[in-house]
mmCIF file of N, CA and C in Angstrom:
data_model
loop_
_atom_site.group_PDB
_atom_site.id
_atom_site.type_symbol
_atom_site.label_atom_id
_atom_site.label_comp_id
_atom_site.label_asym_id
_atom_site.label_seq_id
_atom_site.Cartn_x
_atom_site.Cartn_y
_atom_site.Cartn_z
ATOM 1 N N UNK B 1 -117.998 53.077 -16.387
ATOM 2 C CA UNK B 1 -118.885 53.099 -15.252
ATOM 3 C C UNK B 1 -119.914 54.181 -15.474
ATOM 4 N N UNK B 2 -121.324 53.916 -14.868
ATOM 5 C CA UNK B 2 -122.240 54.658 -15.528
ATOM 6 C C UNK B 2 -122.252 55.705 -14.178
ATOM 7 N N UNK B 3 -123.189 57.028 -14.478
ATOM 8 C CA UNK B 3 -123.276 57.977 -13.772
ATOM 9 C C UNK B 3 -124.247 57.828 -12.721
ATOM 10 N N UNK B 4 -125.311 57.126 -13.344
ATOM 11 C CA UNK B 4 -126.951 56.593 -13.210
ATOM 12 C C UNK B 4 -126.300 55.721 -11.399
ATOM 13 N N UNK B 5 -127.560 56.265 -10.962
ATOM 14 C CA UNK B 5 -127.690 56.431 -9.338
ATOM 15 C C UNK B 5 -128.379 54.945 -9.074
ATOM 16 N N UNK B 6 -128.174 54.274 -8.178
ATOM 17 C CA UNK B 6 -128.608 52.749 -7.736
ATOM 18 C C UNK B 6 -129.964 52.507 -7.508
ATOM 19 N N UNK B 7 -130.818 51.362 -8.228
ATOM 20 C CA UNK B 7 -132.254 51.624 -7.996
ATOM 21 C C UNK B 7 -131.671 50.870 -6.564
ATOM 22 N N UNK B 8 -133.611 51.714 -5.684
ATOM 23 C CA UNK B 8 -133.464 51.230 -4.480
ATOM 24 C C UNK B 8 -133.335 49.418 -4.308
ATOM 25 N N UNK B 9 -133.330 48.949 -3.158
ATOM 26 C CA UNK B 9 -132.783 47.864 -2.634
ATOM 27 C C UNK B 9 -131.598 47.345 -3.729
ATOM 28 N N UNK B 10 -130.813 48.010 -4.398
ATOM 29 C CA UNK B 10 -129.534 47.270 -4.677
ATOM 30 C C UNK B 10 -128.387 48.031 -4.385
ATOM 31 N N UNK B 11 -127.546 47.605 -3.513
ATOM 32 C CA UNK B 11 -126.532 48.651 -2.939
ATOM 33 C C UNK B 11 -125.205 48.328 -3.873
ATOM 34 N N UNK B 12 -124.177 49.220 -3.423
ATOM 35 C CA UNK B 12 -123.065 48.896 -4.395
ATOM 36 C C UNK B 12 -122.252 48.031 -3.323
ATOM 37 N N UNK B 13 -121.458 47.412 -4.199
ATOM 38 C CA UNK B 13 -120.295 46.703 -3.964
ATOM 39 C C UNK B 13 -119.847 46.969 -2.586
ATOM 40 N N UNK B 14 -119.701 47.177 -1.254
ATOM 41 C CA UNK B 14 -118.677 47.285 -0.375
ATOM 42 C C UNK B 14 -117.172 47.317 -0.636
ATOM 43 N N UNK B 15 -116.771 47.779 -0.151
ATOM 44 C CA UNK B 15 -115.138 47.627 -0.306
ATOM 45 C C UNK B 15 -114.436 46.873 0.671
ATOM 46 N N UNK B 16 -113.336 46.275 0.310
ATOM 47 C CA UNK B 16 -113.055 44.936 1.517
ATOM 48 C C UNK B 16 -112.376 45.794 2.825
ATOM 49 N N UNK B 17 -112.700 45.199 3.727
ATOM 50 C CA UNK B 17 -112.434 45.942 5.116
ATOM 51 C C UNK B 17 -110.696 44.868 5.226
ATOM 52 N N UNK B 18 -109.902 45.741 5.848
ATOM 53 C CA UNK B 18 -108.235 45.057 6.250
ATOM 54 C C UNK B 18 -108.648 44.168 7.286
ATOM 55 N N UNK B 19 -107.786 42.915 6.737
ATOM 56 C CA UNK B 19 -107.629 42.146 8.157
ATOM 57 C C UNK B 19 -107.669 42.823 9.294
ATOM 58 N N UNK B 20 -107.995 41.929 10.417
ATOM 59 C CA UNK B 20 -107.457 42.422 11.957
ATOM 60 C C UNK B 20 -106.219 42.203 11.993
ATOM 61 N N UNK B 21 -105.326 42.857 12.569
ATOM 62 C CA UNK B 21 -103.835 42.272 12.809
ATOM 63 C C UNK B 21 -103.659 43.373 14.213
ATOM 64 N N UNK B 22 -102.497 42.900 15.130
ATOM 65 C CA UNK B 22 -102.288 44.001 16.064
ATOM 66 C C UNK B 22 -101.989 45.644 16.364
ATOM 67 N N UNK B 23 -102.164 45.865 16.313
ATOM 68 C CA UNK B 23 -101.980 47.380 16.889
ATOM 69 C C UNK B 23 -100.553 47.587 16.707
ATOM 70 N N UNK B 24 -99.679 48.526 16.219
ATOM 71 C CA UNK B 24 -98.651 48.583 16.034
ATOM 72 C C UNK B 24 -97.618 49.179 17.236
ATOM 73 N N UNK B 25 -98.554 49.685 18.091
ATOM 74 C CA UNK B 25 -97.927 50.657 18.929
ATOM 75 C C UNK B 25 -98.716 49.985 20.409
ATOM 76 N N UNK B 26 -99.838 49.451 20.734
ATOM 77 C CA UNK B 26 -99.750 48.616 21.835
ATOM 78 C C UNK B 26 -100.257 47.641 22.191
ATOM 79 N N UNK B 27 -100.319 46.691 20.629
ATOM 80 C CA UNK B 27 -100.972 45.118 20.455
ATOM 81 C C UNK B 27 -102.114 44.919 20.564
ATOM 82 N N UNK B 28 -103.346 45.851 20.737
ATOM 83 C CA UNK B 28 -104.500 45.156 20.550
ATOM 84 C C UNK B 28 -104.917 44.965 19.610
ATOM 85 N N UNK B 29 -105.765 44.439 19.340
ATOM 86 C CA UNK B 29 -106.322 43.425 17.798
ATOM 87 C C UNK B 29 -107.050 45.587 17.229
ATOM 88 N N UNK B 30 -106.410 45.704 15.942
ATOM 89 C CA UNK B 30 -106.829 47.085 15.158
ATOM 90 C C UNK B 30 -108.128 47.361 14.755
ATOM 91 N N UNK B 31 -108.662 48.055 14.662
ATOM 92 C CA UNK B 31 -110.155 48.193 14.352
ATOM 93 C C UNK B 31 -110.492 48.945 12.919
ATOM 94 N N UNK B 32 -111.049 48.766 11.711
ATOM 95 C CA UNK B 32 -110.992 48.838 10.681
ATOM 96 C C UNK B 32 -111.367 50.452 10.482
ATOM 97 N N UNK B 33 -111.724 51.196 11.344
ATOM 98 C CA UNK B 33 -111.872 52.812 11.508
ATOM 99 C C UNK B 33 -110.572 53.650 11.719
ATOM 100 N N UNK B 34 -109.537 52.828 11.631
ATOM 101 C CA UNK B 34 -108.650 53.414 12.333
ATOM 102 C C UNK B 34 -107.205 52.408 12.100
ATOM 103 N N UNK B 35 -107.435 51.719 11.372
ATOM 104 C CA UNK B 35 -106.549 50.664 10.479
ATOM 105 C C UNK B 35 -104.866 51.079 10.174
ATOM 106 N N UNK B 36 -103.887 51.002 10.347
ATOM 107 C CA UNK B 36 -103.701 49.196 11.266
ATOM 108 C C UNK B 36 -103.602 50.066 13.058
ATOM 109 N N UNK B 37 -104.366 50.733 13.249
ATOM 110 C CA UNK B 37 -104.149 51.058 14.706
ATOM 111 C C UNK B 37 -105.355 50.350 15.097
ATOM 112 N N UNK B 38 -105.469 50.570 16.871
ATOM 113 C CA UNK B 38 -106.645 50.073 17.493
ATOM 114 C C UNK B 38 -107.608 51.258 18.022
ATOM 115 N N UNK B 39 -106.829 52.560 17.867
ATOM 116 C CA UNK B 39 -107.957 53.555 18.313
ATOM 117 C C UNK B 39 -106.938 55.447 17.709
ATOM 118 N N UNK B 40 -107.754 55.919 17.751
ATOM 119 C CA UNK B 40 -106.821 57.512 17.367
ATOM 120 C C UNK B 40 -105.972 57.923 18.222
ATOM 121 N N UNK B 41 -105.978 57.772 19.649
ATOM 122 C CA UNK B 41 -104.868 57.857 20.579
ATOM 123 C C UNK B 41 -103.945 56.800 19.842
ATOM 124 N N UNK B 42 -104.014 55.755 19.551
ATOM 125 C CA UNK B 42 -102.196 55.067 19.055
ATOM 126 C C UNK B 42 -101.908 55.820 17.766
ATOM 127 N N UNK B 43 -103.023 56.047 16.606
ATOM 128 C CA UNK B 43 -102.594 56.854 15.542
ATOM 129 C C UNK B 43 -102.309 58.081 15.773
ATOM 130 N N UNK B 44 -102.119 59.028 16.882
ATOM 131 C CA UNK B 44 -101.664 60.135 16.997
ATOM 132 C C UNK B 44 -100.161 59.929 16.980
ATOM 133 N N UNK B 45 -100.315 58.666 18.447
ATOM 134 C CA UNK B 45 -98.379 58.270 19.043
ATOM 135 C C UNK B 45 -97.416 58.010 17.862
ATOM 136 N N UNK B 46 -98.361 57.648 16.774
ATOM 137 C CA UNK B 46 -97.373 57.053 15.579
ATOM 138 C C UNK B 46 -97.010 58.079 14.734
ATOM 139 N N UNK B 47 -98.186 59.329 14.733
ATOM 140 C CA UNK B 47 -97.632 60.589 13.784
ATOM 141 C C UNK B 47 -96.698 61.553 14.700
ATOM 142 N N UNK B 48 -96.786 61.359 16.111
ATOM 143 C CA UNK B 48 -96.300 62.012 16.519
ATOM 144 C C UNK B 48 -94.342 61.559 16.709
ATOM 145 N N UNK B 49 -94.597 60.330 16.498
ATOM 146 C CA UNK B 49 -93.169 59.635 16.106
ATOM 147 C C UNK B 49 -92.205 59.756 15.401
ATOM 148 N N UNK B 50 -93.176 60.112 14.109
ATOM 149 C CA UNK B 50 -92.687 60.767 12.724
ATOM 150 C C UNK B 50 -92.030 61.808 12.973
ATOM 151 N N UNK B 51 -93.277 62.930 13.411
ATOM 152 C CA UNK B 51 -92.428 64.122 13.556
ATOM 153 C C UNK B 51 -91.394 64.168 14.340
ATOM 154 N N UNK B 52 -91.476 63.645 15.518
ATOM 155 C CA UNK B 52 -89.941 63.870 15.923
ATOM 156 C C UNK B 52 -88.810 62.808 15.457
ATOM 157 N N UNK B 53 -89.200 62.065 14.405
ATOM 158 C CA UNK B 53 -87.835 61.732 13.928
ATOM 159 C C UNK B 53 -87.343 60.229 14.502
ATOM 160 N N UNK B 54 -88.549 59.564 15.235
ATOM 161 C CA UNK B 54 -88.230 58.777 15.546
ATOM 162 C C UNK B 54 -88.361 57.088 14.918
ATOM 163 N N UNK B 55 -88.490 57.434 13.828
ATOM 164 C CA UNK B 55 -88.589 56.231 12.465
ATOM 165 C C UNK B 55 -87.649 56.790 11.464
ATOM 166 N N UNK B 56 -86.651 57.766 11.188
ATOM 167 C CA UNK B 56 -85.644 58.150 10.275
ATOM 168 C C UNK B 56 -84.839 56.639 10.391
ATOM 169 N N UNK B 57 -84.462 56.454 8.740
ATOM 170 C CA UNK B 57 -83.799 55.730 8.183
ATOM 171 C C UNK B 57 -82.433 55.547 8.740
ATOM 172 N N UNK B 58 -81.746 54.637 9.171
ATOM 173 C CA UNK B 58 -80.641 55.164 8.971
ATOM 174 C C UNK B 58 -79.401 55.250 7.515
ATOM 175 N N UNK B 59 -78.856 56.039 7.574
ATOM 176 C CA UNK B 59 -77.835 55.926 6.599
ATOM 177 C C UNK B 59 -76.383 55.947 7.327
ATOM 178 N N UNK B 60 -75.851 55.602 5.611
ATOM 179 C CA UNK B 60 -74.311 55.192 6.054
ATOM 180 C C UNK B 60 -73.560 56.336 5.582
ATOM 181 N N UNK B 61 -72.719 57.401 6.328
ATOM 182 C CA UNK B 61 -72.310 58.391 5.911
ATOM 183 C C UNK B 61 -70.634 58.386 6.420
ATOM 184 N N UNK B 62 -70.145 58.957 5.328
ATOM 185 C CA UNK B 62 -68.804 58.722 4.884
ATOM 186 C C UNK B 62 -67.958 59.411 6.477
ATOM 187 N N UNK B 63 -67.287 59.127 6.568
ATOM 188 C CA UNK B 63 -66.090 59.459 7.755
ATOM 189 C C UNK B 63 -65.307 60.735 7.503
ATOM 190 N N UNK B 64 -65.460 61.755 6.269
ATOM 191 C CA UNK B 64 -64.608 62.907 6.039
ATOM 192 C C UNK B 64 -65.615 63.444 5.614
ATOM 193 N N UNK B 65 -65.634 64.674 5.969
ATOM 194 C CA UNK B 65 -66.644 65.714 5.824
ATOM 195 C C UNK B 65 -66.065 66.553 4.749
ATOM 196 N N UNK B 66 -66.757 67.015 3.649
ATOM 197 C CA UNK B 66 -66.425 67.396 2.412
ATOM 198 C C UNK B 66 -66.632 69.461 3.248
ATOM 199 N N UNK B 67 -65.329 69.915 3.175
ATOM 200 C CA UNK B 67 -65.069 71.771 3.399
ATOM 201 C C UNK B 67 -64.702 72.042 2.444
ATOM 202 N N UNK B 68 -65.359 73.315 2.299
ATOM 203 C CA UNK B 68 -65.199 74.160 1.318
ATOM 204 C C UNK B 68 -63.177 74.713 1.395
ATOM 205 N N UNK B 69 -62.867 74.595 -0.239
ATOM 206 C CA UNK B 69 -61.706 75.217 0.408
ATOM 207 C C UNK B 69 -61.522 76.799 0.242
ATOM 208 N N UNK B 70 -60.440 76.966 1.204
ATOM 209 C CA UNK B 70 -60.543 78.169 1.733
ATOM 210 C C UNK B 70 -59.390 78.761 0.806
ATOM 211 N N UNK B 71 -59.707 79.981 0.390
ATOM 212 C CA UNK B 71 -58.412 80.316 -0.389
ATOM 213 C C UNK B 71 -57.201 81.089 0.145
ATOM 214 N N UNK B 72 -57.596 80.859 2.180
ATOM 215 C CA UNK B 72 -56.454 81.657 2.536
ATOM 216 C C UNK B 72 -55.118 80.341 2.872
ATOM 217 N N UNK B 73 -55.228 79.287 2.374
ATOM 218 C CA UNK B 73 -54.345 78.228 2.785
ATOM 219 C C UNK B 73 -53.484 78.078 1.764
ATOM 220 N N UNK B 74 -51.785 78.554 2.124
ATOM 221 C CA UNK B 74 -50.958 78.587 1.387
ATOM 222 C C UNK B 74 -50.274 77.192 1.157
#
């Protein structure tokens, strides 16, 4: 790709804008500024989700809890 700057009237390529699809957090059709949300108030609700933990994975964790042993147990 060359360095050389665009003669006038030929622009570059655009880049493809995302489908519309709904809003993840309160269904309105998403707006490509702000993708896949519909405005920065729902993209806040969704980081703010994160942080508290409210998209953690779940896992499957064993039923006996691994203790250190103690060396006062005769």
């Amino acid at each position: 790709m060359s360095d050389a700057p665009t003669p006038p009237g030929d622009t570059p390529p655009a880049k493809p804008r995302p489908s519309p699809r709904p809003c993840p957090i309160c269904k309105k059709m998403s707006l490509p500024d702000y993708h896949p949300f519909c405005s920065k108030r729902c993209a806040d609700i969704d980081l703010s989700r994160w942080f508290k933990g409210v998209y953690a994975a779940p896992t499957a964790e064993s039923e006996e809890i691994e203790r250190p042993a103690d060396d006062d147990e005769s």
